[in-house]
Amino acid sequence: MPDNLFADLPAPGTTDEAFTTLVAEPGLIIERIVSTGQASPPGFWYEQPEAEWVLLLSGEALLRFEDESEPRRLLPGSYLDIAPKRRHRVDWTAPDSPTVWLAIHRRIP
Amino acid sequence: MPDNLFADLPAPGTTDEAFTTLVAEPGLIIERIVSTGQASPPGFWYEQPEAEWVLLLSGEALLRFEDESEPRRLLPGSYLDIAPKRRHRVDWTAPDSPTVWLAIHRRIP
């Protein structure tokens, strides 16, 4: 069987998010992230030098951009592109089932 | 609501696969492909100059490499990386429900 993004999920109640690098090439990283209820620390904003395209595969999350008043609700299939340096944070992820993300980080030439 | 890969699916019985480009940058294309029962034409093999990372999101497919004796069965969450020029074809996709793929084509520096 091929590899599967829903295999080897962390157990419920795991403290930390789980990051798995799937592809790593110059200027490109594809990774799986599994959240089990975590959110970004209060007041923390990601501000990344590279662009990040993100897809939610299972679970549910609230992702917030600093320049928007309301968080965006992500459900399975939801995707969005985060421009370099656009400040964002994860306000909430589902506490009762794994939230599986695919993230594609890339340096735009 | 954010964009969703399961929105705007082609109607059942659609003749052709549906391709939607989500990100297009130098050396990188992210696209959604929706199959509704199609397969590669008999005897046809894809042989691409760029690498392709592919993820099946819904439905089911049989993907075959010329250098393997059996096709690989892909279910939701299945992913694999297709090296440049590795000959492959889609032997089958589910006829009764949409098979949604995410494909990441990239030129490896």
Tab-separated table of C-alpha atoms in Angstrom:
chain	number	residue	atom	x	y	z
A	1	MET	CA	0.000	0.000	0.000
A	2	PRO	CA	1.188	3.565	-0.606
A	3	ASP	CA	1.909	5.897	2.262
A	4	ASN	CA	-1.151	7.560	3.750
A	5	LEU	CA	-1.510	10.921	5.471
A	6	PHE	CA	-4.075	9.476	7.868
A	7	ALA	CA	-1.757	6.703	9.057
A	8	ASP	CA	0.407	6.884	12.169
A	9	LEU	CA	-1.574	9.685	13.771
A	10	PRO	CA	-0.518	10.750	17.258
A	11	ALA	CA	-2.621	9.397	20.099
A	12	PRO	CA	-5.412	11.592	21.484
A	13	GLY	CA	-4.133	13.775	24.289
A	14	THR	CA	-0.686	14.181	22.730
A	15	THR	CA	0.881	17.372	24.025
A	16	ASP	CA	2.601	18.622	20.909
A	17	GLU	CA	1.689	18.974	17.283
A	18	ALA	CA	3.372	16.393	15.068
A	19	PHE	CA	5.370	17.527	12.043
A	20	THR	CA	6.432	15.132	9.300
A	21	THR	CA	8.477	16.269	6.321
A	22	LEU	CA	7.292	14.521	3.167
A	23	VAL	CA	9.338	16.309	0.515
A	24	ALA	CA	12.370	18.544	1.067
A	25	GLU	CA	14.012	20.193	-1.924
A	26	PRO	CA	15.731	23.526	-2.486
A	27	GLY	CA	13.025	26.152	-2.013
A	28	LEU	CA	10.258	23.632	-1.290
A	29	ILE	CA	9.077	21.706	1.745
A	30	ILE	CA	5.923	19.619	1.851
A	31	GLU	CA	4.944	18.566	5.337
A	32	ARG	CA	2.131	16.987	7.266
A	33	ILE	CA	1.084	18.616	10.513
A	34	VAL	CA	-1.233	16.910	12.968
A	35	SER	CA	-2.885	19.051	15.628
A	36	THR	CA	-4.780	17.555	18.537
A	37	GLY	CA	-6.336	20.598	20.138
A	38	GLN	CA	-3.266	22.863	20.132
A	39	ALA	CA	-3.396	26.553	19.250
A	40	SER	CA	-0.696	29.165	18.832
A	41	PRO	CA	0.394	30.634	22.178
A	42	PRO	CA	-1.545	33.756	23.239
A	43	GLY	CA	-0.229	36.793	21.410
A	44	PHE	CA	2.009	34.737	19.147
A	45	TRP	CA	1.982	35.385	15.392
A	46	TYR	CA	3.747	33.400	12.712
A	47	GLU	CA	5.632	35.659	10.321
A	48	GLN	CA	7.452	33.526	7.797
A	49	PRO	CA	9.854	34.570	5.055
A	50	GLU	CA	8.420	31.962	2.672
A	51	ALA	CA	4.970	31.478	1.197
A	52	GLU	CA	2.861	28.676	2.678
A	53	TRP	CA	-0.043	26.964	0.955
A	54	VAL	CA	-2.072	25.069	3.498
A	55	LEU	CA	-4.826	22.472	3.146
A	56	LEU	CA	-6.898	21.041	5.976
A	57	LEU	CA	-7.564	17.325	5.440
A	58	SER	CA	-9.458	16.306	8.546
A	59	GLY	CA	-10.632	17.881	11.764
A	60	GLU	CA	-11.295	21.588	12.054
A	61	ALA	CA	-9.373	24.776	12.794
A	62	LEU	CA	-9.675	28.528	13.184
A	63	LEU	CA	-6.865	30.362	11.435
A	64	ARG	CA	-6.503	34.070	11.957
A	65	PHE	CA	-4.689	36.738	10.003
A	66	GLU	CA	-3.621	39.820	11.938
A	67	ASP	CA	-5.028	41.989	9.154
A	68	GLU	CA	-8.500	40.443	9.352
A	69	SER	CA	-11.023	40.953	12.128
A	70	GLU	CA	-12.395	37.419	12.215
A	71	PRO	CA	-10.629	34.055	12.072
A	72	ARG	CA	-11.257	31.791	9.112
A	73	ARG	CA	-12.945	28.503	9.848
A	74	LEU	CA	-11.219	25.624	8.068
A	75	LEU	CA	-13.005	22.345	7.397
A	76	PRO	CA	-11.822	19.286	5.469
A	77	GLY	CA	-10.888	20.426	1.975
A	78	SER	CA	-10.363	24.074	2.969
A	79	TYR	CA	-7.208	25.605	1.598
A	80	LEU	CA	-5.537	28.987	1.497
A	81	ASP	CA	-2.271	30.581	0.573
A	82	ILE	CA	-0.346	32.573	3.158
A	83	ALA	CA	1.855	35.229	1.603
A	84	PRO	CA	5.392	35.699	2.927
A	85	LYS	CA	5.444	37.746	6.137
A	86	ARG	CA	1.665	37.869	6.447
A	87	ARG	CA	1.144	37.507	10.171
A	88	HIS	CA	-1.175	34.692	11.181
A	89	ARG	CA	-1.908	32.332	14.023
A	90	VAL	CA	-3.960	29.247	14.764
A	91	ASP	CA	-6.669	30.297	17.211
A	92	TRP	CA	-8.112	26.836	17.748
A	93	THR	CA	-8.042	23.237	16.529
A	94	ALA	CA	-10.589	20.517	17.223
A	95	PRO	CA	-9.889	18.957	20.632
A	96	ASP	CA	-11.597	15.638	20.026
A	97	SER	CA	-10.253	14.442	16.673
A	98	PRO	CA	-6.958	14.902	14.846
A	99	THR	CA	-6.678	17.901	12.580
A	100	VAL	CA	-4.446	16.874	9.679
A	101	TRP	CA	-2.878	19.633	7.588
A	102	LEU	CA	-0.796	19.593	4.467
A	103	ALA	CA	1.566	22.560	4.251
A	104	ILE	CA	3.614	23.538	1.225
A	105	HIS	CA	6.318	26.022	2.087
A	106	ARG	CA	8.115	27.565	-0.816
A	107	ARG	CA	10.495	30.313	-1.663
A	108	ILE	CA	9.014	32.198	-4.587
A	109	PRO	CA	11.743	32.929	-7.135
B	1	MET	CA	-15.473	30.666	3.997
B	2	PRO	CA	-12.115	29.700	2.509
B	3	ASP	CA	-11.894	27.888	-0.779
B	4	ASN	CA	-12.513	24.166	-0.585
B	5	LEU	CA	-11.168	21.352	-2.761
B	6	PHE	CA	-14.472	19.506	-2.484
B	7	ALA	CA	-16.505	22.437	-3.799
B	8	ASP	CA	-17.567	22.870	-7.395
B	9	LEU	CA	-17.082	19.230	-8.325
B	10	PRO	CA	-18.052	18.218	-11.843
B	11	ALA	CA	-21.396	16.491	-12.175
B	12	PRO	CA	-21.465	12.675	-12.253
B	13	GLY	CA	-21.150	11.403	-15.809
B	14	THR	CA	-18.871	14.235	-16.871
B	15	THR	CA	-16.805	13.093	-19.825
B	16	ASP	CA	-13.475	14.680	-19.022
B	17	GLU	CA	-11.325	15.028	-15.968
B	18	ALA	CA	-11.382	18.530	-14.500
B	19	PHE	CA	-8.119	20.358	-13.889
B	20	THR	CA	-7.911	23.480	-11.721
B	21	THR	CA	-4.647	25.329	-11.165
B	22	LEU	CA	-4.416	26.546	-7.587
B	23	VAL	CA	-0.878	27.912	-7.507
B	24	ALA	CA	1.391	28.655	-10.476
B	25	GLU	CA	4.894	29.934	-9.851
B	26	PRO	CA	8.229	29.427	-11.601
B	27	GLY	CA	9.058	25.740	-11.206
B	28	LEU	CA	5.909	24.928	-9.220
B	29	ILE	CA	2.298	24.139	-10.050
B	30	ILE	CA	-0.287	22.998	-7.528
B	31	GLU	CA	-3.450	21.708	-9.111
B	32	ARG	CA	-6.651	19.903	-8.284
B	33	ILE	CA	-7.711	17.082	-10.559
B	34	VAL	CA	-11.156	15.533	-10.389
B	35	SER	CA	-11.692	12.165	-12.049
B	36	THR	CA	-15.128	10.655	-12.511
B	37	GLY	CA	-14.302	7.197	-13.783
B	38	GLN	CA	-11.688	8.136	-16.364
B	39	ALA	CA	-8.486	6.196	-16.901
B	40	SER	CA	-5.469	6.790	-19.104
B	41	PRO	CA	-6.057	5.615	-22.690
B	42	PRO	CA	-4.987	2.005	-23.345
B	43	GLY	CA	-1.236	1.814	-23.851
B	44	PHE	CA	-0.715	5.426	-22.844
B	45	TRP	CA	2.014	6.312	-20.322
B	46	TYR	CA	2.696	9.678	-18.775
B	47	GLU	CA	6.386	10.561	-18.931
B	48	GLN	CA	6.893	14.009	-17.475
B	49	PRO	CA	10.049	16.099	-17.275
B	50	GLU	CA	9.104	17.361	-13.810
B	51	ALA	CA	8.571	15.593	-10.501
B	52	GLU	CA	4.961	15.172	-9.361
B	53	TRP	CA	3.832	14.622	-5.787
B	54	VAL	CA	0.280	13.367	-5.774
B	55	LEU	CA	-2.278	12.960	-2.994
B	56	LEU	CA	-5.668	11.312	-3.315
B	57	LEU	CA	-8.291	13.177	-1.267
B	58	SER	CA	-11.493	11.315	-2.058
B	59	GLY	CA	-12.629	8.427	-4.214
B	60	GLU	CA	-10.257	5.683	-5.273
B	61	ALA	CA	-7.755	4.988	-8.041
B	62	LEU	CA	-5.318	2.447	-9.413
B	63	LEU	CA	-2.049	4.049	-10.453
B	64	ARG	CA	0.477	1.981	-12.305
B	65	PHE	CA	4.178	2.418	-12.879
B	66	GLU	CA	5.627	0.753	-15.953
B	67	ASP	CA	8.474	-0.612	-13.825
B	68	GLU	CA	6.134	-2.351	-11.373
B	69	SER	CA	4.069	-5.445	-12.036
B	70	GLU	CA	0.982	-4.408	-10.090
B	71	PRO	CA	-0.868	-1.098	-9.902
B	72	ARG	CA	-0.955	0.761	-6.611
B	73	ARG	CA	-4.335	1.190	-5.022
B	74	LEU	CA	-4.874	4.732	-3.786
B	75	LEU	CA	-7.447	5.554	-1.115
B	76	PRO	CA	-8.175	8.874	0.604
B	77	GLY	CA	-4.946	10.083	2.188
B	78	SER	CA	-2.696	7.997	-0.083
B	79	TYR	CA	0.240	9.910	-1.500
B	80	LEU	CA	3.294	9.178	-3.565
B	81	ASP	CA	6.035	10.987	-5.404
B	82	ILE	CA	6.552	10.369	-9.100
B	83	ALA	CA	10.121	10.971	-10.193
B	84	PRO	CA	10.758	12.868	-13.432
B	85	LYS	CA	10.358	10.630	-16.488
B	86	ARG	CA	9.123	7.646	-14.500
B	87	ARG	CA	6.452	6.207	-16.749
B	88	HIS	CA	3.058	5.814	-15.138
B	89	ARG	CA	-0.625	5.695	-15.957
B	90	VAL	CA	-3.974	5.715	-14.227
B	91	ASP	CA	-5.500	2.289	-14.732
B	92	TRP	CA	-8.813	3.055	-13.076
B	93	THR	CA	-10.723	5.609	-11.027
B	94	ALA	CA	-13.942	5.075	-9.086
B	95	PRO	CA	-16.914	5.346	-11.444
B	96	ASP	CA	-19.533	6.245	-8.861
B	97	SER	CA	-17.995	9.053	-6.834
B	98	PRO	CA	-15.540	11.847	-7.631
B	99	THR	CA	-11.874	11.076	-7.180
B	100	VAL	CA	-10.212	14.304	-6.064
B	101	TRP	CA	-6.443	14.561	-6.416
B	102	LEU	CA	-3.949	17.177	-5.381
B	103	ALA	CA	-0.910	17.257	-7.658
B	104	ILE	CA	2.266	19.231	-7.006
B	105	HIS	CA	4.430	19.474	-10.111
B	106	ARG	CA	7.853	20.876	-9.602
B	107	ARG	CA	11.118	21.322	-11.334
B	108	ILE	CA	13.807	20.119	-8.992
B	109	PRO	CA	16.729	22.560	-9.011
